[in-house]
PDB file of C-alpha atoms in Angstrom:
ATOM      1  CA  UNK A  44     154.225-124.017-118.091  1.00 46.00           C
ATOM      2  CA  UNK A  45     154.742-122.634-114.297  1.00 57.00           C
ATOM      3  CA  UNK A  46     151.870-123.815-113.258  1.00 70.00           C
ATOM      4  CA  UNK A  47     151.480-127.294-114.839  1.00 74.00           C
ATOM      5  CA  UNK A  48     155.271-127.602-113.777  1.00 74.00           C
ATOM      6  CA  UNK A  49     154.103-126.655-109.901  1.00 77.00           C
ATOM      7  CA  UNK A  50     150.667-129.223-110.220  1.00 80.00           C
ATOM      8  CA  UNK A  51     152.480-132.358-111.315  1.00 74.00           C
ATOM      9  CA  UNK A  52     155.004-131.622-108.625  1.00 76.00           C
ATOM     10  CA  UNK A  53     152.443-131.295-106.388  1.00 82.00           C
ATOM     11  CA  UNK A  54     150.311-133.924-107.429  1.00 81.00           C
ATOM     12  CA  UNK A  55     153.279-136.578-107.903  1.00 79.00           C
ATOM     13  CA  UNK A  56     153.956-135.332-104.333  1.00 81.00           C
ATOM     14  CA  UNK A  57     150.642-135.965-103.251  1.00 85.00           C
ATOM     15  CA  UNK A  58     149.638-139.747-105.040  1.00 82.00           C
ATOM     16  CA  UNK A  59     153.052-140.851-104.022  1.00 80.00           C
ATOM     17  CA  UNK A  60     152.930-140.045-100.180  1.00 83.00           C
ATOM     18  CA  UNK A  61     149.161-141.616-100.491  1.00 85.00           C
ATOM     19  CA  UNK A  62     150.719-144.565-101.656  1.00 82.00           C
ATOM     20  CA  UNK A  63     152.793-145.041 -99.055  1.00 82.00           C
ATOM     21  CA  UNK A  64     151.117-144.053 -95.819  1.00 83.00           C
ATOM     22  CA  UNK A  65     148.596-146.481 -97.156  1.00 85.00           C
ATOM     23  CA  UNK A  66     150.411-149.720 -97.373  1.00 82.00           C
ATOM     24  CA  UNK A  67     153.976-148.627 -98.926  1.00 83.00           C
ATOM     25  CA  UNK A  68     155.923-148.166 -95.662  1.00 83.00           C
ATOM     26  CA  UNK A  69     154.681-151.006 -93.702  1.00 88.00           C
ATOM     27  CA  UNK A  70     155.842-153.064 -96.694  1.00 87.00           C
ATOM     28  CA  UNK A  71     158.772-151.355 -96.841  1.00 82.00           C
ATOM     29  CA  UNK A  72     159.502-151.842 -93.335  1.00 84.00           C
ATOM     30  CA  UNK A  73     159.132-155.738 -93.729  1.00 88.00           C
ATOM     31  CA  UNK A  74     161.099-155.426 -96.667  1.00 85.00           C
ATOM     32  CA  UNK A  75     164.360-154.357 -95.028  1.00 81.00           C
ATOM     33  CA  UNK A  76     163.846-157.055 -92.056  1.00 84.00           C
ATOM     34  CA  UNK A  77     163.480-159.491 -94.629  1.00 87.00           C
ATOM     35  CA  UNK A  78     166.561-158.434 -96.666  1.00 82.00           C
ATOM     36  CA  UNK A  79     168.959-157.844 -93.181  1.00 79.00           C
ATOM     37  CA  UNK A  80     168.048-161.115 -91.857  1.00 82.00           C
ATOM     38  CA  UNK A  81     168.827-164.483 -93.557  1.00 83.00           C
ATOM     39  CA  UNK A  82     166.527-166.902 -93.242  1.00 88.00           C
ATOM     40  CA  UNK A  83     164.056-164.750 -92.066  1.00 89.00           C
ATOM     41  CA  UNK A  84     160.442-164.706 -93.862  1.00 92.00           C
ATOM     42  CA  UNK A  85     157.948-162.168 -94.309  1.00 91.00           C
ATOM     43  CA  UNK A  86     155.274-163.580 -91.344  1.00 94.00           C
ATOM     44  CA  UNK A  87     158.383-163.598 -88.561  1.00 93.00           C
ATOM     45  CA  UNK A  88     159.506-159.884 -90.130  1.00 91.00           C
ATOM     46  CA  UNK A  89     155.826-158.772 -89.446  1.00 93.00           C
ATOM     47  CA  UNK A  90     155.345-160.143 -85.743  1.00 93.00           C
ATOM     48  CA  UNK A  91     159.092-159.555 -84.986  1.00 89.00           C
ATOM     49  CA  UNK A  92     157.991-155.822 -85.835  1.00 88.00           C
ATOM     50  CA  UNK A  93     155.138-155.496 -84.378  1.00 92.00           C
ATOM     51  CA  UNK A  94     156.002-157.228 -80.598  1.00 92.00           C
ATOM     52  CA  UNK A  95     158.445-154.199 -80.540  1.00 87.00           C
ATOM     53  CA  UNK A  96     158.162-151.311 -78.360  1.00 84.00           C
ATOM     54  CA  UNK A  97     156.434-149.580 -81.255  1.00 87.00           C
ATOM     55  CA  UNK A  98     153.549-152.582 -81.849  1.00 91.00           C
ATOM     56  CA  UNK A  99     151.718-152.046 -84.809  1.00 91.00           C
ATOM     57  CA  UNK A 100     153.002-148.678 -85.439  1.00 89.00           C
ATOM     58  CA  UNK A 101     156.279-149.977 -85.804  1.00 87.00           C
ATOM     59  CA  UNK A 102     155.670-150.918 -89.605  1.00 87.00           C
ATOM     60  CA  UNK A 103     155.667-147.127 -90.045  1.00 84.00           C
ATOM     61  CA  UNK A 104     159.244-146.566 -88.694  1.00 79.00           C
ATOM     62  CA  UNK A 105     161.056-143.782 -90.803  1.00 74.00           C
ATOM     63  CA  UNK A 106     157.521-142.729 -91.614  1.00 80.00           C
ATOM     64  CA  UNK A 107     159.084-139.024 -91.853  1.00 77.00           C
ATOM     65  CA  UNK A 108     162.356-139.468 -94.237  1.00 72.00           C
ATOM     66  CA  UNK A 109     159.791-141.710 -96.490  1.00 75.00           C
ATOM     67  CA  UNK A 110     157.333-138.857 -96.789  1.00 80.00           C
ATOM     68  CA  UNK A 111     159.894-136.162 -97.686  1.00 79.00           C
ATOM     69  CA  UNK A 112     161.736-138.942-100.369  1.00 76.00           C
ATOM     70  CA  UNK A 113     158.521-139.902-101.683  1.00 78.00           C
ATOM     71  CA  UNK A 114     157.370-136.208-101.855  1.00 83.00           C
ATOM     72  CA  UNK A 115     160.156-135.771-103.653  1.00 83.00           C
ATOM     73  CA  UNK A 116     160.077-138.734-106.206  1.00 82.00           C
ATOM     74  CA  UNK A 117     156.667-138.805-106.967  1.00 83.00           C
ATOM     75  CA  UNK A 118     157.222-134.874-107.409  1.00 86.00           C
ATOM     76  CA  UNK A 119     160.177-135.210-109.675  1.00 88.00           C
ATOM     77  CA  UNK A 120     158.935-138.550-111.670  1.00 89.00           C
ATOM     78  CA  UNK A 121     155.803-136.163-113.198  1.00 87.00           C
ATOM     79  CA  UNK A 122     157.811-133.268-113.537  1.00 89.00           C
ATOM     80  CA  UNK A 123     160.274-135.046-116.110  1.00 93.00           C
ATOM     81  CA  UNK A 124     157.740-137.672-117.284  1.00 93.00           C
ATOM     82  CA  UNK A 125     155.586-135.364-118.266  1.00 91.00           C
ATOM     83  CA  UNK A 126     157.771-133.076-119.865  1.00 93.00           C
ATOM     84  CA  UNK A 127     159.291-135.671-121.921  1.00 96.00           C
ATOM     85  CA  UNK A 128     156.583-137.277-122.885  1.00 95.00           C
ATOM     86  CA  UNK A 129     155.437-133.560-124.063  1.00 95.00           C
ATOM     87  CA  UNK A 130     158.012-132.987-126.097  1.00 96.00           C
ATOM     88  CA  UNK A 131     157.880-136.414-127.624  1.00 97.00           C
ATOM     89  CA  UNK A 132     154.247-136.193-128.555  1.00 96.00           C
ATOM     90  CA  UNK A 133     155.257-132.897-130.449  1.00 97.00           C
ATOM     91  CA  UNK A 134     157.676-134.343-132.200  1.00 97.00           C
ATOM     92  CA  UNK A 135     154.913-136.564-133.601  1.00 97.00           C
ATOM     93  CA  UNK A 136     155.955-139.793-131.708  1.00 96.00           C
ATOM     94  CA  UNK A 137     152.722-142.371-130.952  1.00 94.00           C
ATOM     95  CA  UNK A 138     151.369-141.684-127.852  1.00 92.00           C
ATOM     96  CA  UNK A 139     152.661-145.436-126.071  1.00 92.00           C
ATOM     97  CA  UNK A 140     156.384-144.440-127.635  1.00 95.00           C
ATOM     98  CA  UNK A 141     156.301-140.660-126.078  1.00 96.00           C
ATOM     99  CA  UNK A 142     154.753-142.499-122.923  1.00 95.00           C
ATOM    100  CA  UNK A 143     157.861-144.938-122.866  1.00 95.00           C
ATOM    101  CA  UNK A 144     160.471-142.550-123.166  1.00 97.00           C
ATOM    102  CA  UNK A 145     158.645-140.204-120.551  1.00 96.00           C
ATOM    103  CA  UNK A 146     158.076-143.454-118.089  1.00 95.00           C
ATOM    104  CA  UNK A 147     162.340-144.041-118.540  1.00 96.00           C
ATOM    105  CA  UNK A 148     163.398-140.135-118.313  1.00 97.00           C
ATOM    106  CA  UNK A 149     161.009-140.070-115.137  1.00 95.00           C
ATOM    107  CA  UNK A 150     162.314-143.307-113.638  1.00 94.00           C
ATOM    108  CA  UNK A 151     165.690-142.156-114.159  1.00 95.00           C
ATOM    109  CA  UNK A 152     165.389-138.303-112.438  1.00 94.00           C
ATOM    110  CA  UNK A 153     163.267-140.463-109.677  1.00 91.00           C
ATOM    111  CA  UNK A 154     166.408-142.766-109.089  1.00 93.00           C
ATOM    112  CA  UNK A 155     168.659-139.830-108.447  1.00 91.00           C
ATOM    113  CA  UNK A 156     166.692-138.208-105.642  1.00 85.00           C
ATOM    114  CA  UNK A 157     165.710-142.465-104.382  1.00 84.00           C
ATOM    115  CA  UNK A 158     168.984-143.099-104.357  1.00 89.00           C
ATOM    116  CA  UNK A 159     170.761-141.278-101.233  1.00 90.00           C
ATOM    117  CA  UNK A 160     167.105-141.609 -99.402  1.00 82.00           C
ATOM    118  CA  UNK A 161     166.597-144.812 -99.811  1.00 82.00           C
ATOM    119  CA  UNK A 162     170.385-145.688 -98.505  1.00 85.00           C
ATOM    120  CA  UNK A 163     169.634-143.296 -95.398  1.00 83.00           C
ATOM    121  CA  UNK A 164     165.915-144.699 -94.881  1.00 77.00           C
ATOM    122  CA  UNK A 165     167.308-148.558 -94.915  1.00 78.00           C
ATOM    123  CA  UNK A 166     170.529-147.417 -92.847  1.00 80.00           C
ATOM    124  CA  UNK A 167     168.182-145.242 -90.169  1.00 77.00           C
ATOM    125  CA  UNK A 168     165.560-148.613 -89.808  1.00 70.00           C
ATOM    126  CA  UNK A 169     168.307-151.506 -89.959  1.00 73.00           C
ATOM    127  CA  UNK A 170     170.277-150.184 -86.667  1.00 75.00           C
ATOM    128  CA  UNK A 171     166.993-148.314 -84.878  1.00 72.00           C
ATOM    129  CA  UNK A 172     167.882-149.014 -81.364  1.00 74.00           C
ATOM    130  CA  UNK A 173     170.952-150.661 -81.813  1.00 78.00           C
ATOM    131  CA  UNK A 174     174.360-149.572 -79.646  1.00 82.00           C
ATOM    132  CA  UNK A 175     175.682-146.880 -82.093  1.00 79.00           C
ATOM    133  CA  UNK A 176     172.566-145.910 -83.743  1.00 78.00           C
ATOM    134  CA  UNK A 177     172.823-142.474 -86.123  1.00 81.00           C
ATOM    135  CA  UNK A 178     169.797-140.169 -87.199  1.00 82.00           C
ATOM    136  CA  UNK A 179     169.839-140.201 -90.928  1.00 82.00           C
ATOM    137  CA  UNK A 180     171.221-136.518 -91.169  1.00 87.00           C
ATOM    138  CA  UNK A 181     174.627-138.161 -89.173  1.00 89.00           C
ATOM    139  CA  UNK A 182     175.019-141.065 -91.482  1.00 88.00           C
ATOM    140  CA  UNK A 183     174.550-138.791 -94.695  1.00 91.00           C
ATOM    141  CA  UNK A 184     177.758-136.669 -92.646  1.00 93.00           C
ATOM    142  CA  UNK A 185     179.293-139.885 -92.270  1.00 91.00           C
ATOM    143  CA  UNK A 186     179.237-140.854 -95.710  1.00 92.00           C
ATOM    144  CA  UNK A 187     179.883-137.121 -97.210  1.00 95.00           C
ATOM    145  CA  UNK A 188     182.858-137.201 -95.286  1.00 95.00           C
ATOM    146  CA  UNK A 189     184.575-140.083 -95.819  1.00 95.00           C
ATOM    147  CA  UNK A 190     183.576-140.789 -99.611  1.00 94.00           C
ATOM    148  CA  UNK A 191     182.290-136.775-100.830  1.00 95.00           C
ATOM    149  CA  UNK A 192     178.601-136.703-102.361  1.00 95.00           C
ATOM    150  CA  UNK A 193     179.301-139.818-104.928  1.00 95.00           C
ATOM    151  CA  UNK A 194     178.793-142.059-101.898  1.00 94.00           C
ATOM    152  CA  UNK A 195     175.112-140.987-101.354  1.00 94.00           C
ATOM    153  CA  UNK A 196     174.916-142.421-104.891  1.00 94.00           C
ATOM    154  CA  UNK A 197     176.185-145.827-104.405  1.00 90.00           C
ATOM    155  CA  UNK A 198     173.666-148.218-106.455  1.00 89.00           C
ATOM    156  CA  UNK A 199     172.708-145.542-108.637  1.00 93.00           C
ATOM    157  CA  UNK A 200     173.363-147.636-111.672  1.00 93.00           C
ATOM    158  CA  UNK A 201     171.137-150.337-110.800  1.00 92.00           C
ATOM    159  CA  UNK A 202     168.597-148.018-108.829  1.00 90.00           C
ATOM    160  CA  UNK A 203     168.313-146.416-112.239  1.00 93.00           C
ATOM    161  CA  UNK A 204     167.809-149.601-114.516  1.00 93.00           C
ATOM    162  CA  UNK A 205     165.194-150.432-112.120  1.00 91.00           C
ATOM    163  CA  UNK A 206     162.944-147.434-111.886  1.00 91.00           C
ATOM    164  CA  UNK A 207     163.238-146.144-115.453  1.00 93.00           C
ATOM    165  CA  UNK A 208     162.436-150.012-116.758  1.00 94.00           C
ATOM    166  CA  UNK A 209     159.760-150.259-114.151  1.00 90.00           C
ATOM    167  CA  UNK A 210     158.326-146.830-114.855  1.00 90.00           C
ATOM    168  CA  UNK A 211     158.566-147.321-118.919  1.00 92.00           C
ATOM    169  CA  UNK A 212     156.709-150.074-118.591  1.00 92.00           C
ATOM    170  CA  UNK A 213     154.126-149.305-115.892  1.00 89.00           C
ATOM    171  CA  UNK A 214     153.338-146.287-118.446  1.00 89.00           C
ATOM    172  CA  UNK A 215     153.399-147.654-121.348  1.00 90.00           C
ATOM    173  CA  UNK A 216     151.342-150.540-120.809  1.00 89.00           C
ATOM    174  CA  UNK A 217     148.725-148.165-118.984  1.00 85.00           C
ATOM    175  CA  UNK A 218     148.716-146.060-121.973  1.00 87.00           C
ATOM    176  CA  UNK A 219     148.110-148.781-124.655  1.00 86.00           C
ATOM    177  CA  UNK A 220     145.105-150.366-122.141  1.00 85.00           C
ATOM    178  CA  UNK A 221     143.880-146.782-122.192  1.00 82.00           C
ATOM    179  CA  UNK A 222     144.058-145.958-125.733  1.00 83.00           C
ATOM    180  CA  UNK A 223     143.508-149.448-127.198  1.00 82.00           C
ATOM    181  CA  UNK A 224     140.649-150.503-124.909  1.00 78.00           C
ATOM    182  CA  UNK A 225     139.036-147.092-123.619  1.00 72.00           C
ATOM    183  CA  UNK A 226     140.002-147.868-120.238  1.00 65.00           C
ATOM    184  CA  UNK A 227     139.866-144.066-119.340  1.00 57.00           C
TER     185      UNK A 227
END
């Protein structure tokens, strides 16, 4: 168990930082502009980010709090995903049924470490060099302090409706194309 425990967490860790070095933190990136400015569109977000001091490697801003939260999530989603979906299986569940309830167990332990990260990540790249700009380690003080640990966890509720829905059915629908039409 030890070591199929210490290989999903390393190879959620692994697929998920992949996934966003390649293509998941420039969209990320564009994301947030798009979201912090009204009326602004993804093209403008894109050249407004790249004619920055940074260019082109501005789309990778935060690049180092995304690959410790994404280590972490992708880490975490296999870890109770799997585990889950184990125990399901052994209860003599169908495999797209144990894959469902694995997919929402995993998107919901995913949402608790996305959560706090993904408030520091947005909070660090909305007010990069603007007057009164924190690191992310002075904004999570900020927020311990005034509001205790809960307010890491503000939009945990919907944080976790979205990634256990979005994971059960990313899973589920992979395992029925995989069983049902020997995609694998």
């Amino acid at each position: 168990v030890k070591n199929g425990l210490a290989n999903n967490l390393l190879r959620g860790a692994f697929f998920r930082v992949a996934s966003d070095l390649s293509g998941g933190i420039p969209l990320e990136c564009i994301k947030t502009q798009v979201s912090s400015h009204i009326g602004l569109g993804p093209v403008e977000a894109f050249r407004n980010v790249v004619s920055g001091e940074r260019g082109i490697w501005g789309l990778w801003a935060g690049t180092e709090s995304r690959v410790v939260e994404g280590a972490l999530m992708g880490g975490i989603f296999l870890i109770a995903s799997q585990a889950v979906k184990t125990r399901a299986l052994v209860m003599g569940l169908p495999p797209a049924v144990a894959t469902l309830a694995g997919g929402l167990v995993g998107g919901l332990a995913q949402s608790i470490v996305m959560t706090p990260c993904s408030l520091l990540f947005t909070s660090v790249n909305l007010h990069r060099g603007k007057p009164g700009f924190e690191s992310a380690s002075s904004v999570a003080r900020r927020i311990i302090q005034e509001n205790g640990i809960v307010g890491m966890y503000a939009g945990l509720g919907p944080m976790a409706l979205r990634q256990s829905t979005n994971w059960a059915s990313r899973t589920t629908f992979t395992e029925i194309a995989r069983t049902s039409f020997k995609m694998s």
